[in-house]
PDB file of C-alpha atoms in Angstrom:
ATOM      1  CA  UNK A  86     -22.514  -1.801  26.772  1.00  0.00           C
ATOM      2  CA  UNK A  87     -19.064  -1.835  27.795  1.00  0.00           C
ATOM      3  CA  UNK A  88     -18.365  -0.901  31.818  1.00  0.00           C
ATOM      4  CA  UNK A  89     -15.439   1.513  32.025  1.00  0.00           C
ATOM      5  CA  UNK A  90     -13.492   0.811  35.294  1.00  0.00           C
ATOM      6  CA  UNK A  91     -12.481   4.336  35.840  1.00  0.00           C
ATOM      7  CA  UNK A  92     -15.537   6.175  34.577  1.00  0.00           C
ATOM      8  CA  UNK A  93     -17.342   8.811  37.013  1.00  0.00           C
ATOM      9  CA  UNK A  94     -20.963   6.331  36.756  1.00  0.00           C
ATOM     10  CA  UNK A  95     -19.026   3.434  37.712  1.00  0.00           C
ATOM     11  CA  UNK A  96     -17.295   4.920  41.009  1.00  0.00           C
ATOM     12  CA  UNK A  97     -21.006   6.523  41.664  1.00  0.00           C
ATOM     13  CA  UNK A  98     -22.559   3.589  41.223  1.00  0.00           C
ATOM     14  CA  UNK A  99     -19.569   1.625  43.629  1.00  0.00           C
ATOM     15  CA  UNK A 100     -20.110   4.441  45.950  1.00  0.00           C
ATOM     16  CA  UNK A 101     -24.115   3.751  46.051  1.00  0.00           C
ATOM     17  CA  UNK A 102     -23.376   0.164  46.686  1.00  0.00           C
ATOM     18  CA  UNK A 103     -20.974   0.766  49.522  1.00  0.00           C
ATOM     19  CA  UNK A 104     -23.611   3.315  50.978  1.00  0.00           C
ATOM     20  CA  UNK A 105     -27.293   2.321  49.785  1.00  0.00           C
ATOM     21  CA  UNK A 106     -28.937   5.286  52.337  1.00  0.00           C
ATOM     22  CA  UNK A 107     -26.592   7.772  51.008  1.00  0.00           C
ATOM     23  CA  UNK A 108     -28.437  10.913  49.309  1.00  0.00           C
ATOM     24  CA  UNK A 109     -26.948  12.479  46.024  1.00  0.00           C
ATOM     25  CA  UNK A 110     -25.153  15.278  47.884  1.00  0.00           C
ATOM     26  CA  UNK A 111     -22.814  12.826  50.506  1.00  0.00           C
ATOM     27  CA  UNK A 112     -21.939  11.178  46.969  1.00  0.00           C
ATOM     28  CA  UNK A 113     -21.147  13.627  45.634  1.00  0.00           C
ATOM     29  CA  UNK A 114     -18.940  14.892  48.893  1.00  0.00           C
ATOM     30  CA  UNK A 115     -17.573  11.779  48.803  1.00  0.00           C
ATOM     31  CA  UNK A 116     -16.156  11.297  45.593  1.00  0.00           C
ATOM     32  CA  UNK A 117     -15.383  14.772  45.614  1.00  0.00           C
ATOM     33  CA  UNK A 118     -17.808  15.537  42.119  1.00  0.00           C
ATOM     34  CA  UNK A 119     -20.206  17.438  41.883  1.00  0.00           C
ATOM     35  CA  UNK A 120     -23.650  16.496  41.585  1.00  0.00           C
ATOM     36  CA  UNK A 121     -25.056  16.768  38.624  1.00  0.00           C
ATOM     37  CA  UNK A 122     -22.710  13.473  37.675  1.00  0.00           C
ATOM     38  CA  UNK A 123     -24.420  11.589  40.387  1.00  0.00           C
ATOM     39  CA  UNK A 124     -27.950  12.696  38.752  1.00  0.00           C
ATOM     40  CA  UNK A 125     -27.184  11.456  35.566  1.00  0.00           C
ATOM     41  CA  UNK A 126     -25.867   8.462  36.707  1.00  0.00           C
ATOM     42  CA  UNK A 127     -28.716   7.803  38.287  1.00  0.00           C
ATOM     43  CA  UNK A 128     -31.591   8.579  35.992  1.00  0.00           C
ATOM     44  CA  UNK A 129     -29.309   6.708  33.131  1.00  0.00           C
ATOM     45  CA  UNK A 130     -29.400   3.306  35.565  1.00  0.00           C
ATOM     46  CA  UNK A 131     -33.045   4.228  36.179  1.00  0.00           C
ATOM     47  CA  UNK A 132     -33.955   4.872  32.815  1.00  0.00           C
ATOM     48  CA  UNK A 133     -31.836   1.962  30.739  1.00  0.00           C
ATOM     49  CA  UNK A 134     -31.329  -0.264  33.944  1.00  0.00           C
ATOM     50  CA  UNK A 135     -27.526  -0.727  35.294  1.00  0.00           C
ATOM     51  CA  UNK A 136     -24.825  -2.312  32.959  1.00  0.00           C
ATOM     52  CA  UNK A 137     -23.880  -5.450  33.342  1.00  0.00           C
ATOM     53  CA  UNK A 138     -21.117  -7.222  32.514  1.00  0.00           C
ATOM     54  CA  UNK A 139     -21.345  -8.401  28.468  1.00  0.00           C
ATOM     55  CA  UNK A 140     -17.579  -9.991  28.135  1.00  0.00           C
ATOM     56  CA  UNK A 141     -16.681 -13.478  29.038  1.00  0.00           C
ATOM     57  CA  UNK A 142     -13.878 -14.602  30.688  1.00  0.00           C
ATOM     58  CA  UNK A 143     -10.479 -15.862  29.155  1.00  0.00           C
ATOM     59  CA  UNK A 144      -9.801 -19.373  28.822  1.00  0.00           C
ATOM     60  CA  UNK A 145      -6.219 -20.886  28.503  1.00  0.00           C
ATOM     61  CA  UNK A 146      -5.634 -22.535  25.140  1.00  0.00           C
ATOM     62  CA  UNK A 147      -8.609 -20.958  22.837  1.00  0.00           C
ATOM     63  CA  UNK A 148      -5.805 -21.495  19.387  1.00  0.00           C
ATOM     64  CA  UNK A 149      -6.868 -25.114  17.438  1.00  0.00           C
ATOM     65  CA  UNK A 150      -4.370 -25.842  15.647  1.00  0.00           C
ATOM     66  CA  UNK A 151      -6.169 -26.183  11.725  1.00  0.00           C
ATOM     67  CA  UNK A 152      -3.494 -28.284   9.365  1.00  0.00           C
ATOM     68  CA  UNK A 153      -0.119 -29.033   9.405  1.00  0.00           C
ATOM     69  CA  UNK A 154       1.475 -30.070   5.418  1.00  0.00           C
ATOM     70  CA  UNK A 155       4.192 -31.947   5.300  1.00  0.00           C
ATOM     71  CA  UNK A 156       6.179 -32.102   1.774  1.00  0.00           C
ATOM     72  CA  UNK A 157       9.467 -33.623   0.537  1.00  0.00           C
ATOM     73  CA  UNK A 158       9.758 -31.087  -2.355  1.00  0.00           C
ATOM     74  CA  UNK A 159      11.167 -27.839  -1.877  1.00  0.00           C
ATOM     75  CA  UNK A 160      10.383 -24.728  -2.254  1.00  0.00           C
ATOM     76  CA  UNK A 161      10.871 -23.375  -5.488  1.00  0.00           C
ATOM     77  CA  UNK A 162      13.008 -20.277  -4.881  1.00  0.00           C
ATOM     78  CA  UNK A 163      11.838 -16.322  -6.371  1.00  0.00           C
ATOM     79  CA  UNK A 164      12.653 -15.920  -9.572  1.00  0.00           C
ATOM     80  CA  UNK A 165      16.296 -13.767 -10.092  1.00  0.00           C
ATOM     81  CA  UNK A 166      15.054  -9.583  -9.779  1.00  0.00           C
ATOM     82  CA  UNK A 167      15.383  -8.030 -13.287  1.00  0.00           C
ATOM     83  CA  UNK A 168      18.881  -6.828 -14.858  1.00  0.00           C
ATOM     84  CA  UNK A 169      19.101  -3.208 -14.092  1.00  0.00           C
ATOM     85  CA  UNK A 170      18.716  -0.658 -16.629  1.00  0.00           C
ATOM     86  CA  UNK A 171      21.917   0.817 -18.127  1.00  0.00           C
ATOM     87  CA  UNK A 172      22.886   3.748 -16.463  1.00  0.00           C
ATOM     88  CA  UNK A 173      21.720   7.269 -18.720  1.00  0.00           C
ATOM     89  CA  UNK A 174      25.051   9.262 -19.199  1.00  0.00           C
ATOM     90  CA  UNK A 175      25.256  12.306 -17.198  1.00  0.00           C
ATOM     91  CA  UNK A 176      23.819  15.728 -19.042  1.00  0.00           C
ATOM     92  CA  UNK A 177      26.398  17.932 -20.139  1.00  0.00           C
ATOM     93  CA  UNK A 178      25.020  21.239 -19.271  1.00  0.00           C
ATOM     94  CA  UNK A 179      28.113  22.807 -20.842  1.00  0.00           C
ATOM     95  CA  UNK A 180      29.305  22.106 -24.000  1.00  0.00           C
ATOM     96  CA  UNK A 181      25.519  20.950 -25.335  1.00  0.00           C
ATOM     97  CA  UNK A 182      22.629  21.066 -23.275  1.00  0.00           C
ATOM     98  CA  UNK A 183      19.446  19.433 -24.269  1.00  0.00           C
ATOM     99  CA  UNK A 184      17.305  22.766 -24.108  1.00  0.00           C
ATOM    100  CA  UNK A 185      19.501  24.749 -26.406  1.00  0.00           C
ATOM    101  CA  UNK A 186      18.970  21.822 -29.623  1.00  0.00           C
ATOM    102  CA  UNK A 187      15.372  22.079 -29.543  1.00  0.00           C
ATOM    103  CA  UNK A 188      14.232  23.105 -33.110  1.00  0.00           C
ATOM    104  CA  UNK A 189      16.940  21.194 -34.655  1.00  0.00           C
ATOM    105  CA  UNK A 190      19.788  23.580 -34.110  1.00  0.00           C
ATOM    106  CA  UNK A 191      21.588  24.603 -31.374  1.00  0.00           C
ATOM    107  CA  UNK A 192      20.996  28.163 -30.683  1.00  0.00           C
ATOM    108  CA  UNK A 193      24.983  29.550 -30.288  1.00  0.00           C
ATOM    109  CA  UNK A 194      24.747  28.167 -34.425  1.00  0.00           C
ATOM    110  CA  UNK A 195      21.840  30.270 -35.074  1.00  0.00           C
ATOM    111  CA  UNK A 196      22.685  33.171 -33.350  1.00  0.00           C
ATOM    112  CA  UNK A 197      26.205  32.866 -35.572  1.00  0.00           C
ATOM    113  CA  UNK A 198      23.859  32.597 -38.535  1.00  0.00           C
ATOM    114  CA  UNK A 199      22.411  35.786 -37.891  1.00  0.00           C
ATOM    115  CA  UNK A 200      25.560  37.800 -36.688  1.00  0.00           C
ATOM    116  CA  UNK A 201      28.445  39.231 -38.288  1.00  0.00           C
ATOM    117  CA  UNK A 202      31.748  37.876 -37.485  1.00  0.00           C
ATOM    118  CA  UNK A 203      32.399  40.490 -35.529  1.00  0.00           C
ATOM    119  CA  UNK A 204      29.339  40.963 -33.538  1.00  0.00           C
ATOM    120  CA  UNK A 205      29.115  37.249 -33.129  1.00  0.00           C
ATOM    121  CA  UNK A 206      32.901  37.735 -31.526  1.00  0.00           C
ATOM    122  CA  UNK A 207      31.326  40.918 -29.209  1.00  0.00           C
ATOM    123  CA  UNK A 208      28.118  38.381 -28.168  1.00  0.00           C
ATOM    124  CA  UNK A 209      31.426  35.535 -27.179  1.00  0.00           C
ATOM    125  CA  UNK A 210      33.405  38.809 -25.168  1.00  0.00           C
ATOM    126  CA  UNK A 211      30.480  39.408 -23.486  1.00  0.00           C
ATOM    127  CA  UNK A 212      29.214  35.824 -22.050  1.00  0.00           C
ATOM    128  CA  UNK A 213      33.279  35.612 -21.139  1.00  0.00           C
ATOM    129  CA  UNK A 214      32.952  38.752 -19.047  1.00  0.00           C
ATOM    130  CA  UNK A 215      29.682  37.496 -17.726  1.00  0.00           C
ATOM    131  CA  UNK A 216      30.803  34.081 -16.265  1.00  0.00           C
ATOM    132  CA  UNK A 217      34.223  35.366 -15.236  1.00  0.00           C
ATOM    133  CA  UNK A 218      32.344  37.697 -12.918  1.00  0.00           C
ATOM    134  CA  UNK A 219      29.423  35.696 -11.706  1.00  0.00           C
ATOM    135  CA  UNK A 220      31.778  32.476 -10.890  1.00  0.00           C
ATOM    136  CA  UNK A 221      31.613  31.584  -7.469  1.00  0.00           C
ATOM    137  CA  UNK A 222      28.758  34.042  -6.895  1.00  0.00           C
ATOM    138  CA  UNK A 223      26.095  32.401  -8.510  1.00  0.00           C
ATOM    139  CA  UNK A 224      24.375  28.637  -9.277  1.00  0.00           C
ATOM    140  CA  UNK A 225      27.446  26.314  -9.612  1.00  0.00           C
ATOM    141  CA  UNK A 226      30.881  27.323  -9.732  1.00  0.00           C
ATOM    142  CA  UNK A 227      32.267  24.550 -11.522  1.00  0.00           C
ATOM    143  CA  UNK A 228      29.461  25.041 -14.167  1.00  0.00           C
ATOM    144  CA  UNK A 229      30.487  28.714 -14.565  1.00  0.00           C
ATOM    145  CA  UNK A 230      33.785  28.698 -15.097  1.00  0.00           C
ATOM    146  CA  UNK A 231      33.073  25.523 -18.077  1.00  0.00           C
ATOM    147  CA  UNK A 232      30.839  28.043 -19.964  1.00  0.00           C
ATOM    148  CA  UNK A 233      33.557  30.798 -19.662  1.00  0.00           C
ATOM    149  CA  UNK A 234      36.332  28.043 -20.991  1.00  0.00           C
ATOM    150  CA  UNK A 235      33.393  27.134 -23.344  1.00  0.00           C
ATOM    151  CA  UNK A 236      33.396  30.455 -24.601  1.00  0.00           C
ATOM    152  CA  UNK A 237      36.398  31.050 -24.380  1.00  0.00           C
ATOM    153  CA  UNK A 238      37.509  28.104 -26.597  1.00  0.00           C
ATOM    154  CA  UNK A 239      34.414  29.403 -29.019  1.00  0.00           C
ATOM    155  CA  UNK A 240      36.245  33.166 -29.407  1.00  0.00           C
ATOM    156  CA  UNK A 241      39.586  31.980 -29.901  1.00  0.00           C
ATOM    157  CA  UNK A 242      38.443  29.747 -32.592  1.00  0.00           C
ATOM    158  CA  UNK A 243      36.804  33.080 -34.461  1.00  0.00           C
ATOM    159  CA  UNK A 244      39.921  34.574 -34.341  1.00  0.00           C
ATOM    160  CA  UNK A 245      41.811  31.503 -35.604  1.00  0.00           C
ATOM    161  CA  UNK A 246      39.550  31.455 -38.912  1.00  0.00           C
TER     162      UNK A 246
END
């Protein structure tokens, strides 16, 4: 059982050593607790006996000192860290992103496919309009005003063929 220094049965029981005639209520007074604390206390030490000390005292040098090796060789040293991995190009979320390719074709190609030449050049007006007036007002700027370029570049080239 381990004796805490500070706890309210040890300064009861220091208290009771000090004053052996005392009766539960000048202990109490005189530790200034009340006295219930001093009946536990009491009954516990009556009941399991008093703790005693169950540590022993420090000694100086307790470390014994095991094996000592001794070796010419050296140390081999850690092998060289791996080469690092080539660094993935950057996504171009403009001019091809990955989620627009899935199925095999890129959707602007498809949606071509099913347009006429001039409703395909009404769907390119209409994402230029969009991205001229969302730029700077929503997600990225930069990123904006690429897709308006983008499509842009895309309707000039319908009008070119």
């Amino acid at each position: 059982m381990a004796i805490f220094k500070n706890s309210m049965a040890h300064k009861v029981r220091g208290y009771m050593k000090l004053h052996p005639q005392a009766t539960v209520k000048e202990v109490a007074e005189g530790l200034g607790i009340k006295s219930h604390h001093v009946h536990s206390t009491m009954w516990r030490d009556k009941k399991y006996g008093a703790p005693k000390r169950t540590y022993k005292k420090r000694t100086k040098n307790t470390w014994k000192t095991v094996a000592i090796a001794v070796s010419n060789t050296p140390i081999n040293p850690p092998p060289p860290p791996p080469p690092m991995p080539a660094p993935t190009p950057e996504k171009d979320t403009v001019n091809s992103p990955e989620h627009y390719k899935v199925g095999g074709i890129e959707v602007i190609d498809f949606i071509k496919a099913k347009l006429t030449a001039e409703e395909f050049r009404g769907y390119l007006k209409g994402n230029v309009l969009k991205y001229t007036s969302r730029a700077g007002y929503k997600d990225d700027a930069a990123q904006n005003i690429g897709k308006l370029v983008w499509y842009a570049s895309k309707l000039q080239d319908t009008h070119a063929t």
